[in-house]
Coordinates of N, CA and C in Angstrom, one line a residue:
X208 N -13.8 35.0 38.9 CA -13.0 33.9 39.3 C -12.2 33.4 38.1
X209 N -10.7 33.2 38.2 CA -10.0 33.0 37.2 C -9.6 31.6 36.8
X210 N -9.8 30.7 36.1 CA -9.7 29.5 35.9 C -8.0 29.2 35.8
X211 N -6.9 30.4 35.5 CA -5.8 30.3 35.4 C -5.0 29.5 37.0
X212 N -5.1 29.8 38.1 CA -4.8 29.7 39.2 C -4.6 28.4 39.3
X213 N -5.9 27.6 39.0 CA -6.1 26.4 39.5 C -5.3 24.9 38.4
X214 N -4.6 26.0 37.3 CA -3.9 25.0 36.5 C -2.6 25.2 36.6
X215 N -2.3 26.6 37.6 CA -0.5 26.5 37.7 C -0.3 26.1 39.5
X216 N -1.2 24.9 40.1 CA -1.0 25.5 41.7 C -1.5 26.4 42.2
X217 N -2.6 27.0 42.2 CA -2.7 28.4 42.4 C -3.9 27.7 43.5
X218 N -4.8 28.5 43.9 CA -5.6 28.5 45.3 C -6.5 26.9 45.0
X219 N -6.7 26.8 43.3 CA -8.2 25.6 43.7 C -7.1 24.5 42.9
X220 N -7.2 23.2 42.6 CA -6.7 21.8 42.2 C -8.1 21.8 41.6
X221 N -7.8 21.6 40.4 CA -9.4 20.6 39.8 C -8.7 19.0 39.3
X222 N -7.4 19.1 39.9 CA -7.3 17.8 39.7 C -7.1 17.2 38.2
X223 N -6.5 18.3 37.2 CA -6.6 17.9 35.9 C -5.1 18.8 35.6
X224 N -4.6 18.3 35.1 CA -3.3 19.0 34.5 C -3.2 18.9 32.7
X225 N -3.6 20.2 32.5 CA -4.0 20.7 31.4 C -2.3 20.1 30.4
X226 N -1.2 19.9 31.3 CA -0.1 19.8 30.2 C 0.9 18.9 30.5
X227 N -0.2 17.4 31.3 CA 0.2 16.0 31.4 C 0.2 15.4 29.4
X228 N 1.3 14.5 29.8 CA 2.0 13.7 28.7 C 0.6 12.8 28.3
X229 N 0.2 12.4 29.5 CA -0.9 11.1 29.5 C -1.6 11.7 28.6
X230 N -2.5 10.7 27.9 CA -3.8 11.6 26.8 C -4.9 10.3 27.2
X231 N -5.8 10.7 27.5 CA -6.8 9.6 27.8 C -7.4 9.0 26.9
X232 N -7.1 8.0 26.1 CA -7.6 7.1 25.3 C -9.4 6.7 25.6
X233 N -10.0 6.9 25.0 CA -11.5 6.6 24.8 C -12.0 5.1 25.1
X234 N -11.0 4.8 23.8 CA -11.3 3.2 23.0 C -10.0 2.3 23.4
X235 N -9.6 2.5 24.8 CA -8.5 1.8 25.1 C -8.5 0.5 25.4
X236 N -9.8 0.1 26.6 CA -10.6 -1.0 27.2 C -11.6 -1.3 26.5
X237 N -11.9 -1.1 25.3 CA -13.3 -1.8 24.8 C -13.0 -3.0 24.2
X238 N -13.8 -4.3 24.2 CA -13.8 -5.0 23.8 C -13.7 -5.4 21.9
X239 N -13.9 -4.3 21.4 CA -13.9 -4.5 19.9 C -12.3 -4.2 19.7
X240 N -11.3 -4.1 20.8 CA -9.9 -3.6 20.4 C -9.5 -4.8 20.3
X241 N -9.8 -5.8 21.3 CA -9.2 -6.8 21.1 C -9.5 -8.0 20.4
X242 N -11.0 -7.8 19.6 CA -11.7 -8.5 18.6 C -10.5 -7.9 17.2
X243 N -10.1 -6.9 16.9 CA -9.6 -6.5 15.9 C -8.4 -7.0 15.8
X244 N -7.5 -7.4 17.4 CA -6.2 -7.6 17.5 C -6.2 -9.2 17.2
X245 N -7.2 -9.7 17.6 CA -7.7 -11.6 17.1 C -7.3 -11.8 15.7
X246 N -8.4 -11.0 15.4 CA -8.9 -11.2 13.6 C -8.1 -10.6 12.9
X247 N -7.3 -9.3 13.0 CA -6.3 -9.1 11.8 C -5.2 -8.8 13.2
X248 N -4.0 -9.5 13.0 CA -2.9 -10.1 13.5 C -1.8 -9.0 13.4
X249 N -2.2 -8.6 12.4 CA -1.1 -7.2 11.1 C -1.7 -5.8 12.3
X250 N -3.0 -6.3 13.2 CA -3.1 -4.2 13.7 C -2.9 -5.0 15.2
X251 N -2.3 -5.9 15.9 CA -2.1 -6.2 16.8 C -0.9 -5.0 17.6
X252 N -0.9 -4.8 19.0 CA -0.1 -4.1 19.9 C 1.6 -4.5 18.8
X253 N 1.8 -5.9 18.6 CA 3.5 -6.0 18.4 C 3.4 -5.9 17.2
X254 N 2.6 -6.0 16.3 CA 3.1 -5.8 14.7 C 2.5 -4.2 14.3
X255 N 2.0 -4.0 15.2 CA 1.7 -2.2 14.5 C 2.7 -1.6 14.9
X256 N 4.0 -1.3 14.9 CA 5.2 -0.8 15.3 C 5.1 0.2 14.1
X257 N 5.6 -0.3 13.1 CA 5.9 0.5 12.0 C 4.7 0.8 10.6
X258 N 3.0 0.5 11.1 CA 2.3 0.6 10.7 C 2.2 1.8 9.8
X259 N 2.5 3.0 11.0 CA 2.3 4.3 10.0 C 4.2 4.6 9.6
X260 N 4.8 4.1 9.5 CA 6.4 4.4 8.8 C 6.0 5.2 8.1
X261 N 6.9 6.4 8.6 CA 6.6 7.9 7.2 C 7.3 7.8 6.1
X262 N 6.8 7.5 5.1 CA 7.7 8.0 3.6 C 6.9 8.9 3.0
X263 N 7.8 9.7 2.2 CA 7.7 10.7 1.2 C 8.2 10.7 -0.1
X264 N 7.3 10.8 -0.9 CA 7.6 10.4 -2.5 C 7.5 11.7 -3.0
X265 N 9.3 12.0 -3.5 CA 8.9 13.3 -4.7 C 9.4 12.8 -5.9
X266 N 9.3 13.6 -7.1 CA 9.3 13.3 -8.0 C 10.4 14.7 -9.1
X267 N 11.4 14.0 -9.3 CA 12.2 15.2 -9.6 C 12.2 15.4 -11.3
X268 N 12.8 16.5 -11.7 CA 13.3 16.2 -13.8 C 14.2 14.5 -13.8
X269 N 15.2 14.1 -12.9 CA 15.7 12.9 -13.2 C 15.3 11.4 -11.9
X270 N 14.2 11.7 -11.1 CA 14.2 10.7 -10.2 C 13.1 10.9 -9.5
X271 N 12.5 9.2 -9.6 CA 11.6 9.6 -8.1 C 12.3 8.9 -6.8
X272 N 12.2 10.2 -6.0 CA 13.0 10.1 -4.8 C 11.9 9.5 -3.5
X273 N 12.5 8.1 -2.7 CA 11.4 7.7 -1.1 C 12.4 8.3 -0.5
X274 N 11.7 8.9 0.6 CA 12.6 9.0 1.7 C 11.9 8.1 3.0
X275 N 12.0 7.4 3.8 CA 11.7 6.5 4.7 C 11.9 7.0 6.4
X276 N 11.6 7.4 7.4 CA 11.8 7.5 8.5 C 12.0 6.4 9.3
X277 N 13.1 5.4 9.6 CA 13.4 4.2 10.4 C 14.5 4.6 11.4
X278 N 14.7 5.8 12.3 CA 15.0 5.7 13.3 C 15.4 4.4 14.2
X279 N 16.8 4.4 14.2 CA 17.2 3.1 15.4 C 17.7 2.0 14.8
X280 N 17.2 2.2 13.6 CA 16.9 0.6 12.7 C 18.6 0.8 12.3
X281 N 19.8 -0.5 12.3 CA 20.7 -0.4 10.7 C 20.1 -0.6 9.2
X282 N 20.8 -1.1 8.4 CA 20.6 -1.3 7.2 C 20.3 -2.5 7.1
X283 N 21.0 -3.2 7.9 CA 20.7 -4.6 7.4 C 19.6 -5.1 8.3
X284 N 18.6 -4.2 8.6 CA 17.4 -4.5 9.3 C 16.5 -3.8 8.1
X285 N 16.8 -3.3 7.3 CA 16.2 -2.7 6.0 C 16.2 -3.5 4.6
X286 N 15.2 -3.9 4.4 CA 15.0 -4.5 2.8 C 14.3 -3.3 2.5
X287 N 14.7 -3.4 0.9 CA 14.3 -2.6 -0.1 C 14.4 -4.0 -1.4
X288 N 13.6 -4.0 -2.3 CA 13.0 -4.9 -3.2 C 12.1 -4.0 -4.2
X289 N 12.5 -5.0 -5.4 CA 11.3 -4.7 -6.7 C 10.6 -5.5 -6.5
X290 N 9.2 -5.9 -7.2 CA 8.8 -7.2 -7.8 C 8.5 -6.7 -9.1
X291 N 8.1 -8.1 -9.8 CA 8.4 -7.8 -11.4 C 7.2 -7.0 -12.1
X292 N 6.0 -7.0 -11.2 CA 5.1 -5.9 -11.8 C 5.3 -4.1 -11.1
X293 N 6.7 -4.1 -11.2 CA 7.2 -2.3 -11.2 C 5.9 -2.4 -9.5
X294 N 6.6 -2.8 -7.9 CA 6.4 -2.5 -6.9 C 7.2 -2.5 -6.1
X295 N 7.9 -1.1 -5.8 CA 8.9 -1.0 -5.1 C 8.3 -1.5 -3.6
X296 N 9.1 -2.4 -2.9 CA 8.7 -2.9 -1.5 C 9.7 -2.5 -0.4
X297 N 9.6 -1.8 0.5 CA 10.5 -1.3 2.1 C 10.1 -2.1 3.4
X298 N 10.9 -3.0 3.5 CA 10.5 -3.1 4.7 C 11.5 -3.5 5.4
X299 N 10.9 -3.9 6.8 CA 11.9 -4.2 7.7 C 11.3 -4.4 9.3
X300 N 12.1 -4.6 10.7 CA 11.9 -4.7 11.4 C 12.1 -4.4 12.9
X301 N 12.1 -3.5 14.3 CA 12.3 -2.9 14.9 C 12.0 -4.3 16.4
X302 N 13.7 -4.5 16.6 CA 13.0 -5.8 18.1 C 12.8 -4.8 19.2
X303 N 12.3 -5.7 19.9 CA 12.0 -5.1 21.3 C 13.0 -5.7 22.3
X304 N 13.2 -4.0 23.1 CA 14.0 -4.2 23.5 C 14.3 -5.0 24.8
X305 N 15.8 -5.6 24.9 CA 15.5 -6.7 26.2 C 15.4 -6.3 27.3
X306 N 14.5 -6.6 28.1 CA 14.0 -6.4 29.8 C 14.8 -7.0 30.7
X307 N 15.2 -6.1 31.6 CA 16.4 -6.3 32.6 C 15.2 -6.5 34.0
X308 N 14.9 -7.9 34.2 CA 14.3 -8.2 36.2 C 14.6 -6.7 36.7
X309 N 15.4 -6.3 36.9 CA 15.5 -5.1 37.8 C 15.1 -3.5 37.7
X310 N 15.0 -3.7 36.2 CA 14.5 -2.4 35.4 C 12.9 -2.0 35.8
X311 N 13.0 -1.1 36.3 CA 10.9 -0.7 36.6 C 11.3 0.4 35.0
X312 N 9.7 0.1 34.2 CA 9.5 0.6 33.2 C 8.4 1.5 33.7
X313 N 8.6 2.6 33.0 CA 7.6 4.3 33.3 C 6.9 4.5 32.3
X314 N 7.7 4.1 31.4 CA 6.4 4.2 30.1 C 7.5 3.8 29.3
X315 N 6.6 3.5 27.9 CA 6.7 2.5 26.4 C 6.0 3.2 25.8
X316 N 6.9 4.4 24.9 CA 6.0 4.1 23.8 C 6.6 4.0 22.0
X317 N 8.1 4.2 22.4 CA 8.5 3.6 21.1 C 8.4 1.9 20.6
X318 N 8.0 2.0 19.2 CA 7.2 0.8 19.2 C 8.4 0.0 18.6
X319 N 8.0 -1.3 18.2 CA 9.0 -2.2 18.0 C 7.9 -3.2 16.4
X320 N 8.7 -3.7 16.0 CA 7.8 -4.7 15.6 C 8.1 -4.9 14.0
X321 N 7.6 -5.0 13.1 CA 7.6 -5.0 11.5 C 7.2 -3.8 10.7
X322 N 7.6 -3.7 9.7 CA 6.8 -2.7 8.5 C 6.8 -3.1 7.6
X323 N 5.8 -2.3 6.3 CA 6.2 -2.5 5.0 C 5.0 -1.9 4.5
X324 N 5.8 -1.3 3.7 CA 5.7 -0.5 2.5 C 5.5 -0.6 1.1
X325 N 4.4 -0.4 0.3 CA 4.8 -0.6 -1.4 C 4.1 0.2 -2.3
X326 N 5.1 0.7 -3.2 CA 4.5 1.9 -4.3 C 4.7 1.2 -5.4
X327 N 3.8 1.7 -6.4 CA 3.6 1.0 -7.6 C 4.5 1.9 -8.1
X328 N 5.2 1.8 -9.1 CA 6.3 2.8 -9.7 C 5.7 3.0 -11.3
X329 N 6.3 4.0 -11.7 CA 5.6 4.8 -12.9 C 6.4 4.1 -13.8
X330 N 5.6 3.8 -15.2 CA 6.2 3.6 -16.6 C 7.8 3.6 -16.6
X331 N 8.5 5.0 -16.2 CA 9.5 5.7 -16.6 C 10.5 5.7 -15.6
X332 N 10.0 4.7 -14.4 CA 11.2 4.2 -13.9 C 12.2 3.2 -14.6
X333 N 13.5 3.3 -14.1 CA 14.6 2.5 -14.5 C 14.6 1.8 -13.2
X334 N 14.1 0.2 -13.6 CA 14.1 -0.3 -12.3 C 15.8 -1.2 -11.8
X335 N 16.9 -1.1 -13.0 CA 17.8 -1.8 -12.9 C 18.6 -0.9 -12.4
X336 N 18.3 0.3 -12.2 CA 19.4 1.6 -11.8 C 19.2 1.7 -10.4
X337 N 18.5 1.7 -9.7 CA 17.8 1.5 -8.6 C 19.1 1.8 -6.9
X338 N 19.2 2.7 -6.3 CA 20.0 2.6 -5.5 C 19.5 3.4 -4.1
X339 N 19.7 2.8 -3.3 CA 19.2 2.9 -1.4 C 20.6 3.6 -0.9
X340 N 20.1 4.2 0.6 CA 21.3 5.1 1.4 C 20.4 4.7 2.4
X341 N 21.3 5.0 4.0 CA 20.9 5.2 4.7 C 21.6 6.1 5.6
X342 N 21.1 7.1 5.7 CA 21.9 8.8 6.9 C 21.3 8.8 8.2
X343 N 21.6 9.0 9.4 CA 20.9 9.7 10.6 C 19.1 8.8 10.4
X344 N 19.1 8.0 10.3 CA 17.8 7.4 10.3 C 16.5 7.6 9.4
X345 N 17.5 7.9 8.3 CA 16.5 8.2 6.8 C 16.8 7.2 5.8
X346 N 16.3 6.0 5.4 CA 16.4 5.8 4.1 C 15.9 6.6 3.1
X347 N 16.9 6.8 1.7 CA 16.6 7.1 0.9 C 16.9 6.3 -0.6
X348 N 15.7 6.1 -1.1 CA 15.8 5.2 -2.2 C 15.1 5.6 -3.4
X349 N 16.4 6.0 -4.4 CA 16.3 6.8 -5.6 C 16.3 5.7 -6.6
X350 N 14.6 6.3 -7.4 CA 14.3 5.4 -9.2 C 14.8 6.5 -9.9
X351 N 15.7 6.1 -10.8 CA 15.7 6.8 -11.7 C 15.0 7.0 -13.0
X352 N 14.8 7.8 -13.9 CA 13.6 8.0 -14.7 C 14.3 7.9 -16.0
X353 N 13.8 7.1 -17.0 CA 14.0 7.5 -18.1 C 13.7 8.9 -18.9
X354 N 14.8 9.0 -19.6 CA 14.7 10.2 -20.5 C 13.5 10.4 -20.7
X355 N 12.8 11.3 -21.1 CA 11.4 11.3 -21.8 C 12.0 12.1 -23.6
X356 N 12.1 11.5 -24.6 CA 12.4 11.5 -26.3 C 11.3 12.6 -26.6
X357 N 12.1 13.4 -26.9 CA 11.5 14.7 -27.6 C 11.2 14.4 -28.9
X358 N 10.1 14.8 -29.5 CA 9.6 14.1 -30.9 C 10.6 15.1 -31.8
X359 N 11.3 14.2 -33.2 CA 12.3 15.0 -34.0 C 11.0 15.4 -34.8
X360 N 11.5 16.9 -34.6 CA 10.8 18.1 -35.6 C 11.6 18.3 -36.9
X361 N 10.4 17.7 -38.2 CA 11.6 18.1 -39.1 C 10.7 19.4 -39.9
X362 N 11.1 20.2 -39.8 CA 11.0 21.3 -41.0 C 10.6 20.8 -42.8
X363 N 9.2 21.3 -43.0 CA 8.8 21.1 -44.5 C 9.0 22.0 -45.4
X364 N 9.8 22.1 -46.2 CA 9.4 23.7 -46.8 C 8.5 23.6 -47.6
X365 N 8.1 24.9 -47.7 CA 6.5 25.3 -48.0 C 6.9 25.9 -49.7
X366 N 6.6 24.9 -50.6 CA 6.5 25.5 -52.2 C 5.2 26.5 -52.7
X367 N 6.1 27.0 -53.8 CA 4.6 28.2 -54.1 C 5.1 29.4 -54.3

């Protein structure tokens, strides 16, 4: 008896569709979800939007380079900031979008809401050089690095 059959239509239905979108959440209905959503405000349904925002920090010979994933977002929904103990700060915010009476919704799951981000930056950033882009829904926000001074080698000559 072949288990294939009964996941493409085939003679039996087990009633399960091996390659539905849905994913069945465990911890969806438990009561400790919404004790967590009370007590810290920041992991609630509307402010976890941009909780996990992907950046990637490389570090080049002249720069360390963020790159930021904010899809949808403009610029001027984008802060980028120092503070004075060298912490680069990203953030910003994603509204939700407005509901039309007439619209039946199928599913939600791009999120909406706040983010933020902060990296402590290294010694040998130039924090006054500092400059942001944004392309196709990538910030990118390049530190530039100070030189690193090659120690002057002076030659002794050797008597004798």
């Amino acid at each position: 008896m072949s288990l294939i059959p009964s996941f493409f239509g085939g003679r039996r239905s087990s009633g399960v569709d091996p390659f539905s979108l849905d994913i069945w959440d465990p911890f969806k209905n438990l009561p400790s979800s919404s004790l967590i959503s009370s007590n810290f405000p920041e992991f609630s349904r509307e402010n976890s939007a941009f909780v996990s925002t992907r950046i990637d920090w490389k570090e080049t010979p002249e720069a360390h380079v963020f790159k930021a994933d904010v899809p949808g977002l403009r610029k001027e929904e984008v802060k980028v900031e120092v503070e004075d103990d060298r912490v680069l700060q990203i953030s910003g915010e994603r509204n939700v979008e407005k509901e039309d009476k007439n619209d039946t919704w199928h599913r939600v799951e791009r999120s909406s809401g706040k983010f933020l981000r902060r990296f402590r930056l290294p010694e040998n950033a130039k924090l006054d050089q500092i400059k942001a882009a944004m392309e196709n829904g990538v910030l990118t926000v390049t530190v530039p690095k100070e030189e690193v001074k090659k120690p002057d080698i002076k030659s002794i000559e050797i008597s004798g």
